[in-house]
Amino acid sequence: MNLNLKNHSVAVIGAARGIGRAIADGFVAEGCSVRGFDRDKAADFITAGDVASYMALQDFAAEFESVNHVVFCVGIGSGKFGFPFWNLDPSDWARVLEVNLIGAVNVAHAFAPKLIKSGGGSMLFLVSVAGQMGSQTDPPYSASKAALINFTQCAAKDLGPHNVRVNALAPGMVKTELNHSIWAAGQKKRPESEWQSFDDWAAEKIKKVSHLGRWQMPEEYAAMATFLASDHAKNITGQTINIDGGQVMHA
Ligand SMILES: NC(=O)c1ccc[n+]([C@@H]2O[C@H](COP(=O)([O-])OP(=O)(O)OC[C@H]3O[C@@H](n4cnc5c(N)ncnc54)[C@H](O)[C@@H]3O)[C@@H](O)[C@H]2O)c1
């Protein structure tokens, strides 16, 4: 399928590794010009900064003469195990919301005027199945993703008349560093005799949550992100699209 994205200008926030890096590579493979933003300057195409800083994102947006597509791939957990929620302290919530939700809002504010000025385009937020089902693993993480799904719909309504489409992409269990921190936080809550290797923990969890019984891979999100940026998706906005092995099914 020809996506016709050649020479489009793309901003990928959270581009150093994992899903964000795969999405950046996916747009480059389509002939796009890609600039990334991440707290980790892992490559030359990345500007270093924290998404909690609106000023840093405004400076990053100013690097673009025009921009066609913006993808927000940052996400962090609390680093604690959430069963039950009082395992966490209320103060554990602030940083997760600041990065996962306010970070995305900062990106939307910094880039919306540029997308409008470019005559249209797309914005995509990486969310999670955790934001659709009251997942207990890490309540601030789940709540931040639920809020971002809601903001996606709000932004899609506001930006629709300007020909800017806004969607969310929800992974289930993807083979990236993020799952290592979830595994590590979970092991700390178990007696040492019950500790599992990462591979055993992942195999057990995947069997439980995925109807296809396999990991999702970062490249699958790149394929969907580039499709959603293309004109083939010109009538898709305000949607949350799950790539999750059927973990969450909506009627
Ligand atoms: N991996 C999964 O199984 C999974 C499942 C559901 C949802 N997601 C979501 O998908 C997205 C990508 O996840 P991933 O697995 O690639 O994660 P990852 O941890 O591998 O990568 C996240 C990237 O964000 C960057 N980052 C983190 N905090 C930042 C900050 N404050 N400012 C700037 N950059 C920052 C990191 O340096 C890293 O490059 C996230 O939004 C995550 O919540 C992932």
Short mmCIF file of N, CA and C in Angstrom, two decimals, residues 6-139:
data_model
loop_
_atom_site.label_atom_id
_atom_site.label_comp_id
_atom_site.label_asym_id
_atom_site.label_seq_id
_atom_site.Cartn_x
_atom_site.Cartn_y
_atom_site.Cartn_z
N LYS A 6 5.82 10.68 1.62
CA LYS A 6 7.15 11.18 1.26
C LYS A 6 7.27 12.69 1.53
N ASN A 7 8.37 13.03 2.19
CA ASN A 7 8.70 14.43 2.54
C ASN A 7 7.80 15.05 3.61
N HIS A 8 6.90 14.26 4.20
CA HIS A 8 6.13 14.80 5.33
C HIS A 8 7.08 15.03 6.50
N SER A 9 6.74 16.03 7.30
CA SER A 9 7.57 16.38 8.46
C SER A 9 6.89 15.82 9.72
N VAL A 10 7.66 15.07 10.52
CA VAL A 10 7.07 14.34 11.64
C VAL A 10 7.85 14.59 12.93
N ALA A 11 7.13 14.82 14.03
CA ALA A 11 7.73 14.94 15.35
C ALA A 11 7.36 13.71 16.16
N VAL A 12 8.36 13.01 16.68
CA VAL A 12 8.09 11.83 17.52
C VAL A 12 8.64 12.11 18.92
N ILE A 13 7.74 12.14 19.88
CA ILE A 13 8.14 12.46 21.26
C ILE A 13 8.23 11.14 22.04
N GLY A 14 9.44 10.90 22.60
CA GLY A 14 9.71 9.59 23.22
C GLY A 14 10.33 8.66 22.18
N ALA A 15 11.32 9.22 21.44
CA ALA A 15 11.83 8.52 20.25
C ALA A 15 13.12 7.74 20.51
N ALA A 16 13.61 7.73 21.75
CA ALA A 16 14.93 7.12 21.98
C ALA A 16 14.92 5.61 21.87
N ARG A 17 13.83 5.00 22.28
CA ARG A 17 13.82 3.53 22.29
C ARG A 17 12.37 3.02 22.19
N GLY A 18 12.23 1.70 22.20
CA GLY A 18 10.91 1.07 22.29
C GLY A 18 10.00 1.43 21.12
N ILE A 19 8.73 1.62 21.43
CA ILE A 19 7.71 1.87 20.41
C ILE A 19 7.99 3.18 19.67
N GLY A 20 8.41 4.21 20.42
CA GLY A 20 8.69 5.51 19.81
C GLY A 20 9.79 5.42 18.78
N ARG A 21 10.84 4.68 19.09
CA ARG A 21 11.94 4.54 18.14
C ARG A 21 11.47 3.79 16.88
N ALA A 22 10.68 2.75 17.09
CA ALA A 22 10.17 1.99 15.94
C ALA A 22 9.28 2.88 15.06
N ILE A 23 8.48 3.74 15.70
CA ILE A 23 7.60 4.63 14.94
C ILE A 23 8.43 5.66 14.16
N ALA A 24 9.47 6.20 14.81
CA ALA A 24 10.36 7.14 14.10
C ALA A 24 10.98 6.45 12.88
N ASP A 25 11.48 5.23 13.08
CA ASP A 25 12.09 4.47 11.96
C ASP A 25 11.06 4.19 10.87
N GLY A 26 9.82 3.91 11.28
CA GLY A 26 8.75 3.62 10.32
C GLY A 26 8.46 4.82 9.43
N PHE A 27 8.43 6.02 10.02
CA PHE A 27 8.18 7.23 9.20
C PHE A 27 9.38 7.51 8.28
N VAL A 28 10.60 7.28 8.80
CA VAL A 28 11.79 7.47 7.94
C VAL A 28 11.70 6.53 6.74
N ALA A 29 11.30 5.29 6.98
CA ALA A 29 11.19 4.30 5.88
C ALA A 29 10.16 4.74 4.84
N GLU A 30 9.20 5.59 5.24
CA GLU A 30 8.19 6.10 4.29
C GLU A 30 8.67 7.38 3.60
N GLY A 31 9.93 7.78 3.86
CA GLY A 31 10.48 8.96 3.19
C GLY A 31 10.19 10.27 3.90
N CYS A 32 9.80 10.18 5.19
CA CYS A 32 9.49 11.40 5.95
C CYS A 32 10.75 11.97 6.56
N SER A 33 10.67 13.24 6.91
CA SER A 33 11.74 13.87 7.68
C SER A 33 11.29 13.85 9.15
N VAL A 34 12.07 13.20 10.00
CA VAL A 34 11.65 12.95 11.39
C VAL A 34 12.60 13.62 12.37
N ARG A 35 12.01 14.36 13.33
CA ARG A 35 12.81 14.86 14.47
C ARG A 35 12.19 14.28 15.73
N GLY A 36 13.06 13.88 16.67
CA GLY A 36 12.59 13.26 17.91
C GLY A 36 12.86 14.12 19.12
N PHE A 37 12.15 13.80 20.20
CA PHE A 37 12.33 14.49 21.49
C PHE A 37 12.31 13.40 22.55
N ASP A 38 13.25 13.44 23.48
CA ASP A 38 13.30 12.41 24.52
C ASP A 38 14.21 12.93 25.64
N ARG A 39 13.99 12.41 26.85
CA ARG A 39 14.91 12.81 27.94
C ARG A 39 16.30 12.21 27.70
N ASP A 40 16.34 11.17 26.84
CA ASP A 40 17.59 10.47 26.54
C ASP A 40 17.99 10.80 25.09
N LYS A 41 19.11 11.52 24.94
CA LYS A 41 19.53 11.87 23.57
C LYS A 41 20.30 10.69 22.98
N ALA A 42 19.54 9.66 22.61
CA ALA A 42 20.14 8.40 22.17
C ALA A 42 20.62 8.45 20.72
N ALA A 43 20.22 9.48 19.97
CA ALA A 43 20.61 9.56 18.56
C ALA A 43 20.60 11.03 18.13
N ASP A 44 21.27 11.31 17.01
CA ASP A 44 21.41 12.70 16.55
C ASP A 44 20.08 13.37 16.25
N PHE A 45 19.09 12.58 15.79
CA PHE A 45 17.82 13.21 15.39
C PHE A 45 16.95 13.59 16.59
N ILE A 46 17.49 13.35 17.81
CA ILE A 46 16.70 13.61 19.02
C ILE A 46 17.16 14.88 19.74
N THR A 47 16.19 15.71 20.12
CA THR A 47 16.44 16.85 21.00
C THR A 47 16.18 16.39 22.42
N ALA A 48 17.11 16.66 23.33
CA ALA A 48 16.96 16.18 24.71
C ALA A 48 16.04 17.10 25.51
N GLY A 49 15.13 16.51 26.27
CA GLY A 49 14.26 17.31 27.12
C GLY A 49 13.23 16.45 27.83
N ASP A 50 12.58 17.07 28.81
CA ASP A 50 11.57 16.38 29.61
C ASP A 50 10.19 16.87 29.16
N VAL A 51 9.26 15.94 28.90
CA VAL A 51 7.93 16.36 28.42
C VAL A 51 7.14 17.14 29.48
N ALA A 52 7.60 17.07 30.73
CA ALA A 52 6.92 17.85 31.77
C ALA A 52 7.18 19.34 31.59
N SER A 53 8.16 19.69 30.78
CA SER A 53 8.47 21.11 30.56
C SER A 53 7.80 21.62 29.28
N TYR A 54 6.79 22.47 29.46
CA TYR A 54 6.10 23.05 28.30
C TYR A 54 7.07 23.92 27.49
N MET A 55 7.98 24.60 28.23
CA MET A 55 8.94 25.47 27.54
C MET A 55 9.85 24.65 26.62
N ALA A 56 10.32 23.49 27.14
CA ALA A 56 11.21 22.64 26.33
C ALA A 56 10.48 22.18 25.07
N LEU A 57 9.18 21.88 25.18
CA LEU A 57 8.42 21.42 24.01
C LEU A 57 8.12 22.56 23.05
N GLN A 58 7.92 23.75 23.59
CA GLN A 58 7.73 24.91 22.69
C GLN A 58 9.01 25.15 21.89
N ASP A 59 10.17 25.03 22.56
CA ASP A 59 11.45 25.19 21.85
C ASP A 59 11.61 24.11 20.78
N PHE A 60 11.19 22.88 21.12
CA PHE A 60 11.29 21.78 20.15
C PHE A 60 10.37 22.06 18.96
N ALA A 61 9.16 22.50 19.23
CA ALA A 61 8.22 22.80 18.13
C ALA A 61 8.79 23.91 17.23
N ALA A 62 9.53 24.84 17.85
CA ALA A 62 10.09 25.95 17.07
C ALA A 62 11.17 25.46 16.09
N GLU A 63 11.68 24.23 16.29
CA GLU A 63 12.67 23.68 15.35
C GLU A 63 12.03 23.35 14.00
N PHE A 64 10.69 23.27 13.96
CA PHE A 64 9.99 22.86 12.73
C PHE A 64 9.47 24.09 12.00
N GLU A 65 9.83 24.19 10.72
CA GLU A 65 9.24 25.25 9.92
C GLU A 65 7.76 24.93 9.69
N SER A 66 7.50 23.67 9.36
CA SER A 66 6.11 23.18 9.30
C SER A 66 6.13 21.72 9.76
N VAL A 67 4.98 21.26 10.22
CA VAL A 67 4.91 19.87 10.70
C VAL A 67 3.60 19.26 10.24
N ASN A 68 3.65 17.98 9.83
CA ASN A 68 2.44 17.30 9.36
C ASN A 68 1.88 16.29 10.36
N HIS A 69 2.78 15.65 11.13
CA HIS A 69 2.32 14.61 12.05
C HIS A 69 3.11 14.66 13.36
N VAL A 70 2.38 14.46 14.46
CA VAL A 70 3.01 14.48 15.79
C VAL A 70 2.60 13.20 16.52
N VAL A 71 3.58 12.49 17.05
CA VAL A 71 3.28 11.23 17.76
C VAL A 71 3.90 11.29 19.16
N PHE A 72 3.07 11.07 20.17
CA PHE A 72 3.51 11.11 21.57
C PHE A 72 3.63 9.68 22.10
N CYS A 73 4.86 9.24 22.38
CA CYS A 73 5.08 7.82 22.76
C CYS A 73 5.65 7.68 24.17
N VAL A 74 5.70 8.77 24.92
CA VAL A 74 6.28 8.68 26.27
C VAL A 74 5.29 8.02 27.22
N GLY A 75 5.82 7.25 28.16
CA GLY A 75 4.97 6.67 29.21
C GLY A 75 5.86 6.15 30.32
N ILE A 76 5.48 6.44 31.55
CA ILE A 76 6.21 5.87 32.70
C ILE A 76 5.20 5.29 33.69
N GLY A 77 5.68 4.36 34.52
CA GLY A 77 4.87 3.86 35.63
C GLY A 77 5.40 4.43 36.93
N SER A 78 4.70 4.10 38.02
CA SER A 78 5.13 4.62 39.33
C SER A 78 6.35 3.89 39.86
N GLY A 79 6.63 2.69 39.29
CA GLY A 79 7.74 1.87 39.81
C GLY A 79 7.32 1.05 41.02
N LYS A 80 6.03 1.16 41.39
CA LYS A 80 5.52 0.38 42.51
C LYS A 80 4.42 -0.55 42.02
N PHE A 81 4.14 -1.57 42.82
CA PHE A 81 3.13 -2.55 42.44
C PHE A 81 1.80 -2.14 43.05
N GLY A 82 0.75 -2.04 42.25
CA GLY A 82 -0.48 -1.39 42.69
C GLY A 82 -1.54 -2.23 43.36
N PHE A 83 -1.33 -3.51 43.59
CA PHE A 83 -2.37 -4.33 44.24
C PHE A 83 -2.18 -4.31 45.74
N PRO A 84 -2.99 -3.85 46.60
CA PRO A 84 -4.10 -2.95 46.30
C PRO A 84 -3.55 -1.52 46.16
N PHE A 85 -4.43 -0.58 45.80
CA PHE A 85 -3.92 0.76 45.46
C PHE A 85 -3.21 1.42 46.62
N TRP A 86 -3.51 0.99 47.87
CA TRP A 86 -2.85 1.62 49.02
C TRP A 86 -1.42 1.10 49.23
N ASN A 87 -0.95 0.23 48.36
CA ASN A 87 0.50 -0.05 48.33
C ASN A 87 1.27 1.18 47.89
N LEU A 88 0.55 2.06 47.17
CA LEU A 88 1.17 3.31 46.73
C LEU A 88 0.81 4.41 47.72
N ASP A 89 1.61 5.46 47.69
CA ASP A 89 1.30 6.65 48.46
C ASP A 89 0.65 7.64 47.49
N PRO A 90 -0.28 8.49 47.95
CA PRO A 90 -0.84 9.48 47.01
C PRO A 90 0.24 10.28 46.29
N SER A 91 1.38 10.49 46.94
CA SER A 91 2.45 11.28 46.30
C SER A 91 3.09 10.53 45.12
N ASP A 92 2.84 9.20 45.01
CA ASP A 92 3.38 8.45 43.85
C ASP A 92 2.66 8.82 42.55
N TRP A 93 1.50 9.47 42.66
CA TRP A 93 0.70 9.75 41.46
C TRP A 93 1.22 10.94 40.64
N ALA A 94 1.80 11.93 41.34
CA ALA A 94 2.04 13.22 40.68
C ALA A 94 2.95 13.10 39.46
N ARG A 95 4.09 12.42 39.61
CA ARG A 95 5.05 12.37 38.49
C ARG A 95 4.46 11.57 37.30
N VAL A 96 3.72 10.50 37.60
CA VAL A 96 3.14 9.70 36.51
C VAL A 96 2.15 10.55 35.70
N LEU A 97 1.31 11.30 36.40
CA LEU A 97 0.33 12.15 35.70
C LEU A 97 1.04 13.30 34.97
N GLU A 98 2.09 13.81 35.61
CA GLU A 98 2.84 14.92 35.00
C GLU A 98 3.46 14.52 33.67
N VAL A 99 3.99 13.30 33.61
CA VAL A 99 4.66 12.83 32.38
C VAL A 99 3.63 12.30 31.38
N ASN A 100 2.79 11.36 31.80
CA ASN A 100 1.91 10.65 30.85
C ASN A 100 0.76 11.51 30.34
N LEU A 101 0.22 12.36 31.21
CA LEU A 101 -0.94 13.17 30.82
C LEU A 101 -0.54 14.61 30.48
N ILE A 102 0.07 15.29 31.45
CA ILE A 102 0.43 16.70 31.20
C ILE A 102 1.47 16.78 30.09
N GLY A 103 2.36 15.78 30.03
CA GLY A 103 3.34 15.75 28.93
C GLY A 103 2.65 15.75 27.58
N ALA A 104 1.60 14.91 27.45
CA ALA A 104 0.85 14.85 26.18
C ALA A 104 0.11 16.16 25.92
N VAL A 105 -0.42 16.75 26.97
CA VAL A 105 -1.14 18.03 26.83
C VAL A 105 -0.15 19.12 26.39
N ASN A 106 1.05 19.10 26.99
CA ASN A 106 2.08 20.07 26.58
C ASN A 106 2.40 19.93 25.10
N VAL A 107 2.49 18.69 24.64
CA VAL A 107 2.78 18.44 23.22
C VAL A 107 1.64 18.98 22.35
N ALA A 108 0.41 18.71 22.76
CA ALA A 108 -0.74 19.18 21.97
C ALA A 108 -0.74 20.71 21.89
N HIS A 109 -0.48 21.37 23.02
CA HIS A 109 -0.46 22.84 23.01
C HIS A 109 0.68 23.37 22.14
N ALA A 110 1.84 22.74 22.24
CA ALA A 110 3.01 23.24 21.50
C ALA A 110 2.84 23.06 20.00
N PHE A 111 2.16 21.96 19.59
CA PHE A 111 2.13 21.64 18.15
C PHE A 111 0.82 21.97 17.44
N ALA A 112 -0.28 22.13 18.16
CA ALA A 112 -1.56 22.37 17.46
C ALA A 112 -1.48 23.58 16.52
N PRO A 113 -0.93 24.73 16.97
CA PRO A 113 -0.89 25.87 16.04
C PRO A 113 -0.08 25.57 14.78
N LYS A 114 0.98 24.77 14.93
CA LYS A 114 1.83 24.44 13.76
C LYS A 114 1.07 23.52 12.79
N LEU A 115 0.32 22.54 13.34
CA LEU A 115 -0.45 21.62 12.49
C LEU A 115 -1.53 22.40 11.74
N ILE A 116 -2.17 23.31 12.44
CA ILE A 116 -3.23 24.13 11.81
C ILE A 116 -2.61 24.97 10.68
N LYS A 117 -1.46 25.57 10.98
CA LYS A 117 -0.79 26.43 9.98
C LYS A 117 -0.35 25.62 8.76
N SER A 118 -0.05 24.32 8.97
CA SER A 118 0.36 23.47 7.85
C SER A 118 -0.83 23.05 6.98
N GLY A 119 -2.04 23.44 7.39
CA GLY A 119 -3.23 23.12 6.60
C GLY A 119 -3.84 21.78 6.96
N GLY A 120 -3.36 21.17 8.04
CA GLY A 120 -3.93 19.88 8.46
C GLY A 120 -2.83 18.88 8.74
N GLY A 121 -3.24 17.71 9.26
CA GLY A 121 -2.26 16.69 9.58
C GLY A 121 -2.83 15.76 10.64
N SER A 122 -1.95 15.18 11.45
CA SER A 122 -2.44 14.23 12.45
C SER A 122 -1.62 14.28 13.73
N MET A 123 -2.30 13.89 14.80
CA MET A 123 -1.67 13.77 16.11
C MET A 123 -2.04 12.38 16.63
N LEU A 124 -1.08 11.70 17.24
CA LEU A 124 -1.34 10.35 17.75
C LEU A 124 -0.73 10.23 19.14
N PHE A 125 -1.54 9.71 20.08
CA PHE A 125 -1.06 9.51 21.45
C PHE A 125 -0.99 8.02 21.75
N LEU A 126 0.16 7.56 22.26
CA LEU A 126 0.24 6.17 22.74
C LEU A 126 -0.42 6.12 24.11
N VAL A 127 -1.44 5.30 24.24
CA VAL A 127 -2.13 5.13 25.53
C VAL A 127 -1.89 3.68 26.00
N SER A 128 -2.91 3.00 26.48
CA SER A 128 -2.73 1.62 26.93
C SER A 128 -4.09 0.96 27.15
N VAL A 129 -4.12 -0.36 27.04
CA VAL A 129 -5.34 -1.06 27.43
C VAL A 129 -5.65 -0.80 28.90
N ALA A 130 -4.59 -0.50 29.68
CA ALA A 130 -4.78 -0.24 31.12
C ALA A 130 -5.73 0.93 31.36
N GLY A 131 -5.82 1.82 30.40
CA GLY A 131 -6.70 2.99 30.52
C GLY A 131 -8.15 2.68 30.17
N GLN A 132 -8.43 1.42 29.82
CA GLN A 132 -9.79 1.06 29.40
C GLN A 132 -10.44 0.04 30.32
N MET A 133 -9.75 -0.36 31.39
CA MET A 133 -10.32 -1.46 32.18
C MET A 133 -9.96 -1.41 33.66
N GLY A 134 -9.65 -0.23 34.19
CA GLY A 134 -9.36 -0.14 35.63
C GLY A 134 -8.28 -1.11 36.06
N SER A 135 -7.23 -1.21 35.26
CA SER A 135 -6.14 -2.15 35.58
C SER A 135 -5.53 -1.81 36.94
N GLN A 136 -5.34 -2.86 37.77
CA GLN A 136 -4.85 -2.63 39.14
C GLN A 136 -3.32 -2.60 39.22
N THR A 137 -2.63 -2.96 38.14
CA THR A 137 -1.17 -3.10 38.23
C THR A 137 -0.52 -1.83 38.74
N ASP A 138 -0.96 -0.68 38.21
CA ASP A 138 -0.34 0.60 38.56
C ASP A 138 -1.42 1.69 38.39
N PRO A 139 -2.24 1.92 39.42
CA PRO A 139 -3.41 2.82 39.24
C PRO A 139 -3.10 4.20 38.67
#
